[in-house]
Amino acid sequence: NAGVTQTPKFQVLKTGQSMTLQCAQDMNHNSMYWYRQDPGMGLRLIYYSASEGTTDKGEVPNGYNVSRLNKREFSLRLESAAPSQTSVYFCASSEASSWSWQYFGPGTRLTVT
Amino acid sequence: ILNVEQSPQSLHVQEGDSTNFTCSFPSSNFYALHWYRWETAKSPEALFVMTLNGDEKKKGRISATLNTKEGYSYLYIKGSQPEDSATYLCASGWDGQNFVFGPGTRLSVLP
C-alpha cells in the first residue's frame, strides 16, 4: 500500500495563478483532511471531508476550495494564489472521525511569489 | 475555535535523560486527544489516540496520560535516545470530526 500520496511535491506559483493539489489514499478511509503548516503555527486545518460527497470548512478555509472526487481522492484548489498561501500543505486520512488517528501524506511545498 | 497549547516550545536533553511535555486543551465538549511524532523532512506519524479520562497509553519508552476534566495530557519519554529527536504534536477534537493541532514541542536529544 502506498498510504497517502500527494502531488506535486514542490510548486512555485506567481501571484494570481491557480493550481490544484492532489491527494489520494488507498486505505479505504472515510475521512480526509487538508492542512497547512507554517513556521511556529503547527498544523492548521483548511478543509476536511468526513465521507465521500461531503466537505466542511476548517480553521483557515479562505482562498481555497476542495473536491472529494471519490472515496480515494481529495483535491485542494487555489483559485488565485497569494503570497500568504506560501506554506507546506499536508493531506491526511483516517478511518472515521476524531477518535481515529490520521495518516499523513509527504506534503507539498508551495511558494507563491 | 479551540486553542490547544503545548509546553515547552522546545527542549534539549542529554541521551539517557527522561523527559515529559504537556498538551493543554479546553475540557468542554472533549472528544479525543491525539499525539503525533514529526521528524524533520517527514510527515507526522501517530503515537497515541486517547478518549477517556484517566487513559494511559504506552509504546516502548514513550507513554502518555490524559486528564479530560482539567484539560491536559502528558507525554513521557524514558531514557531519551538521539532517534527520539523530533517535534511532538498533540491535537484535540471536539465535535467528532474537527481537529486543532497544538504548535508542537521540539525535542533535541544530545548524544
Tab-separated table of N, CA, C and O in Angstrom, chain A residues 31-33 35 37 40-45 48-50 57-59 90 94 96-107, chain B residues 1 9 31-34 36 38 42-49 51 59 89 93-104:
chain	number	residue	atom	x	y	z
A	31	SER	N	-12.570	9.484	5.997
A	31	SER	CA	-12.318	10.904	6.227
A	31	SER	C	-10.987	11.331	5.636
A	31	SER	O	-9.995	10.613	5.721
A	32	MET	N	-10.989	12.518	5.064
A	32	MET	CA	-9.762	13.091	4.517
A	32	MET	C	-9.670	14.565	4.898
A	32	MET	O	-10.685	15.225	5.140
A	33	TYR	N	-8.435	15.074	4.967
A	33	TYR	CA	-8.178	16.404	5.514
A	33	TYR	C	-7.111	17.108	4.688
A	33	TYR	O	-6.194	16.471	4.176
A	35	TYR	N	-4.319	20.251	5.504
A	35	TYR	CA	-3.713	21.148	6.478
A	35	TYR	C	-2.657	22.001	5.787
A	35	TYR	O	-2.071	21.608	4.790
A	37	GLN	N	0.971	24.043	7.034
A	37	GLN	CA	1.922	24.136	8.131
A	37	GLN	C	2.823	25.326	7.911
A	37	GLN	O	3.523	25.405	6.901
A	40	GLY	N	6.162	27.964	13.365
A	40	GLY	CA	5.671	28.455	14.657
A	40	GLY	C	4.176	28.323	14.859
A	40	GLY	O	3.662	28.731	15.894
A	41	MET	N	3.451	27.773	13.870
A	41	MET	CA	1.992	27.720	13.985
A	41	MET	C	1.443	26.309	13.958
A	41	MET	O	0.250	26.124	14.013
A	42	GLY	N	2.255	25.308	13.848
A	42	GLY	CA	1.738	23.950	13.808
A	42	GLY	C	0.921	23.694	12.560
A	42	GLY	O	1.069	24.386	11.546
A	43	LEU	N	0.051	22.741	12.629
A	43	LEU	CA	-0.806	22.373	11.509
A	43	LEU	C	-2.171	23.025	11.671
A	43	LEU	O	-2.785	22.914	12.728
A	44	ARG	N	-2.644	23.676	10.645
A	44	ARG	CA	-3.960	24.289	10.694
A	44	ARG	C	-4.858	23.661	9.628
A	44	ARG	O	-4.472	23.531	8.476
A	45	LEU	N	-6.056	23.297	10.049
A	45	LEU	CA	-6.986	22.595	9.171
A	45	LEU	C	-7.619	23.572	8.183
A	45	LEU	O	-8.183	24.586	8.571
A	48	TYR	N	-11.973	19.655	5.473
A	48	TYR	CA	-11.998	18.229	5.671
A	48	TYR	C	-13.237	17.639	5.013
A	48	TYR	O	-14.190	18.358	4.688
A	49	SER	N	-13.173	16.327	4.824
A	49	SER	CA	-14.284	15.603	4.228
A	49	SER	C	-14.540	14.374	5.081
A	49	SER	O	-13.704	13.475	5.154
A	50	ALA	N	-15.688	14.362	5.743
A	50	ALA	CA	-15.990	13.255	6.656
A	50	ALA	C	-16.338	11.984	5.890
A	50	ALA	O	-16.152	10.882	6.402
A	57	LYS	N	-15.606	23.278	6.119
A	57	LYS	CA	-14.502	24.205	6.354
A	57	LYS	C	-13.825	23.907	7.667
A	57	LYS	O	-14.465	23.517	8.639
A	58	GLY	N	-12.527	24.135	7.677
A	58	GLY	CA	-11.758	24.045	8.901
A	58	GLY	C	-11.459	25.417	9.443
A	58	GLY	O	-12.266	26.339	9.305
A	59	GLU	N	-10.290	25.578	10.007
A	59	GLU	CA	-9.920	26.825	10.675
A	59	GLU	C	-9.579	27.931	9.682
A	59	GLU	O	-9.873	29.101	9.922
A	90	PHE	N	-0.278	19.587	3.805
A	90	PHE	CA	-0.350	18.158	4.102
A	90	PHE	C	-1.778	17.674	3.933
A	90	PHE	O	-2.723	18.305	4.411
A	94	SER	N	-8.233	9.332	7.632
A	94	SER	CA	-8.474	8.497	8.803
A	94	SER	C	-9.700	7.639	8.549
A	94	SER	O	-10.526	7.943	7.691
A	96	ALA	N	-12.334	7.042	10.451
A	96	ALA	CA	-13.641	7.603	10.826
A	96	ALA	C	-13.400	8.992	11.375
A	96	ALA	O	-12.632	9.760	10.844
A	97	SER	N	-14.030	9.317	12.445
A	97	SER	CA	-13.968	10.684	12.946
A	97	SER	C	-12.823	10.815	13.937
A	97	SER	O	-11.820	10.141	13.823
A	98	SER	N	-12.946	11.720	14.880
A	98	SER	CA	-11.730	12.180	15.558
A	98	SER	C	-11.142	11.185	16.544
A	98	SER	O	-10.134	11.474	17.149
A	99	TRP	N	-11.714	9.994	16.694
A	99	TRP	CA	-11.025	9.044	17.553
A	99	TRP	C	-10.061	8.160	16.765
A	99	TRP	O	-9.358	7.356	17.325
A	100	SER	N	-10.048	8.306	15.439
A	100	SER	CA	-9.126	7.527	14.610
A	100	SER	C	-7.925	8.387	14.272
A	100	SER	O	-8.076	9.517	13.828
A	101	TRP	N	-6.733	7.810	14.456
A	101	TRP	CA	-5.608	8.660	14.142
A	101	TRP	C	-5.473	8.865	12.646
A	101	TRP	O	-5.996	8.095	11.849
A	102	GLN	N	-4.747	9.923	12.293
A	102	GLN	CA	-4.651	10.323	10.908
A	102	GLN	C	-3.329	9.863	10.311
A	102	GLN	O	-2.299	9.856	10.974
A	103	TYR	N	-3.386	9.513	9.044
A	103	TYR	CA	-2.200	9.146	8.271
A	103	TYR	C	-1.927	10.292	7.307
A	103	TYR	O	-2.810	10.710	6.566
A	104	PHE	N	-0.695	10.770	7.333
A	104	PHE	CA	-0.345	11.956	6.564
A	104	PHE	C	0.420	11.610	5.292
A	104	PHE	O	1.195	10.655	5.246
A	105	GLY	N	0.192	12.425	4.273
A	105	GLY	CA	0.990	12.353	3.065
A	105	GLY	C	2.324	13.052	3.262
A	105	GLY	O	2.577	13.638	4.314
A	106	PRO	N	3.188	13.033	2.244
A	106	PRO	CA	4.546	13.585	2.364
A	106	PRO	C	4.602	15.100	2.298
A	106	PRO	O	5.636	15.684	2.602
A	107	GLY	N	3.516	15.744	1.944
A	107	GLY	CA	3.490	17.207	1.905
A	107	GLY	C	3.818	17.779	0.544
A	107	GLY	O	4.502	17.151	-0.274
B	1	ILE	N	-13.203	28.408	17.852
B	1	ILE	CA	-12.055	27.555	17.522
B	1	ILE	C	-11.311	27.229	18.825
B	1	ILE	O	-11.023	28.109	19.610
B	9	GLN	N	8.040	24.914	24.340
B	9	GLN	CA	8.096	25.030	22.878
B	9	GLN	C	9.224	24.156	22.342
B	9	GLN	O	9.107	23.546	21.284
B	31	TYR	N	-13.537	15.369	22.838
B	31	TYR	CA	-13.875	14.171	22.062
B	31	TYR	C	-12.721	13.182	22.032
B	31	TYR	O	-12.893	12.002	22.292
B	32	ALA	N	-11.532	13.658	21.681
B	32	ALA	CA	-10.368	12.776	21.585
B	32	ALA	C	-9.101	13.621	21.591
B	32	ALA	O	-9.109	14.792	21.228
B	33	LEU	N	-8.015	12.992	22.005
B	33	LEU	CA	-6.713	13.658	22.037
B	33	LEU	C	-5.714	12.747	21.335
B	33	LEU	O	-5.636	11.544	21.637
B	34	HIS	N	-4.992	13.341	20.384
B	34	HIS	CA	-4.004	12.574	19.623
B	34	HIS	C	-2.612	13.109	19.909
B	34	HIS	O	-2.428	14.321	20.079
B	36	TYR	N	1.233	12.952	18.028
B	36	TYR	CA	1.961	12.591	16.811
B	36	TYR	C	3.440	12.914	16.999
B	36	TYR	O	3.797	13.880	17.689
B	38	TRP	N	6.792	13.929	14.769
B	38	TRP	CA	7.072	14.519	13.468
B	38	TRP	C	8.560	14.766	13.341
B	38	TRP	O	9.090	15.716	13.914
B	42	LYS	N	9.936	14.731	7.258
B	42	LYS	CA	8.996	13.617	7.106
B	42	LYS	C	7.588	14.110	7.428
B	42	LYS	O	7.374	15.295	7.665
B	43	SER	N	6.639	13.186	7.422
B	43	SER	CA	5.263	13.521	7.768
B	43	SER	C	4.974	13.110	9.199
B	43	SER	O	5.614	12.207	9.726
B	44	PRO	N	4.006	13.756	9.838
B	44	PRO	CA	3.642	13.340	11.210
B	44	PRO	C	3.179	11.878	11.234
B	44	PRO	O	2.486	11.423	10.327
B	45	GLU	N	3.567	11.190	12.289
B	45	GLU	CA	3.140	9.803	12.481
B	45	GLU	C	2.444	9.686	13.823
B	45	GLU	O	2.918	10.213	14.824
B	46	ALA	N	1.332	8.953	13.841
B	46	ALA	CA	0.539	8.847	15.064
B	46	ALA	C	1.266	8.035	16.128
B	46	ALA	O	1.886	7.015	15.844
B	47	LEU	N	1.176	8.525	17.353
B	47	LEU	CA	1.686	7.786	18.512
B	47	LEU	C	0.527	7.181	19.302
B	47	LEU	O	0.486	5.995	19.563
B	48	PHE	N	-0.388	8.061	19.721
B	48	PHE	CA	-1.492	7.619	20.563
B	48	PHE	C	-2.768	8.364	20.209
B	48	PHE	O	-2.732	9.517	19.811
B	49	VAL	N	-3.893	7.675	20.442
B	49	VAL	CA	-5.200	8.321	20.459
B	49	VAL	C	-5.831	7.982	21.803
B	49	VAL	O	-5.870	6.816	22.191
B	51	THR	N	-9.183	8.799	24.497
B	51	THR	CA	-10.527	9.363	24.549
B	51	THR	C	-11.091	9.448	25.959
B	51	THR	O	-11.979	10.262	26.222
B	59	LYS	N	3.987	3.010	24.380
B	59	LYS	CA	4.586	2.382	23.205
B	59	LYS	C	6.093	2.427	23.421
B	59	LYS	O	6.727	3.482	23.269
B	89	LEU	N	3.582	16.585	18.413
B	89	LEU	CA	2.345	17.359	18.252
B	89	LEU	C	1.216	16.685	19.006
B	89	LEU	O	1.106	15.460	18.993
B	93	GLY	N	-9.800	16.983	19.347
B	93	GLY	CA	-11.019	17.035	18.559
B	93	GLY	C	-12.193	17.308	19.477
B	93	GLY	O	-12.238	16.799	20.596
B	94	TRP	N	-13.134	18.091	19.026
B	94	TRP	CA	-14.248	18.451	19.901
B	94	TRP	C	-15.625	18.197	19.342
B	94	TRP	O	-16.601	18.241	20.042
B	95	ASP	N	-15.774	17.897	18.089
B	95	ASP	CA	-17.120	17.671	17.574
B	95	ASP	C	-17.214	16.362	16.810
B	95	ASP	O	-18.096	16.180	16.002
B	96	GLY	N	-16.302	15.484	17.068
B	96	GLY	CA	-16.310	14.207	16.376
B	96	GLY	C	-15.616	14.233	15.040
B	96	GLY	O	-15.404	13.203	14.434
B	97	GLN	N	-15.219	15.412	14.585
B	97	GLN	CA	-14.567	15.455	13.278
B	97	GLN	C	-13.460	16.495	13.217
B	97	GLN	O	-12.384	16.226	12.739
B	98	ASN	N	-13.757	17.676	13.688
B	98	ASN	CA	-12.789	18.741	13.521
B	98	ASN	C	-11.651	18.621	14.514
B	98	ASN	O	-11.821	18.103	15.609
B	99	PHE	N	-10.496	19.069	14.099
B	99	PHE	CA	-9.291	18.955	14.907
B	99	PHE	C	-8.607	20.283	15.040
B	99	PHE	O	-8.643	21.091	14.131
B	100	VAL	N	-7.934	20.480	16.171
B	100	VAL	CA	-6.987	21.578	16.272
B	100	VAL	C	-5.676	21.007	16.785
B	100	VAL	O	-5.652	20.317	17.817
B	101	PHE	N	-4.613	21.301	16.079
B	101	PHE	CA	-3.285	20.878	16.496
B	101	PHE	C	-2.645	21.958	17.367
B	101	PHE	O	-2.834	23.149	17.137
B	102	GLY	N	-1.861	21.514	18.321
B	102	GLY	CA	-1.017	22.445	19.054
B	102	GLY	C	0.206	22.792	18.224
B	102	GLY	O	0.452	22.178	17.186
B	103	PRO	N	0.997	23.765	18.673
B	103	PRO	CA	2.170	24.205	17.917
B	103	PRO	C	3.339	23.232	17.981
B	103	PRO	O	4.287	23.360	17.209
B	104	GLY	N	3.280	22.267	18.899
B	104	GLY	CA	4.337	21.260	18.968
B	104	GLY	C	5.393	21.570	20.004
B	104	GLY	O	5.603	22.727	20.400
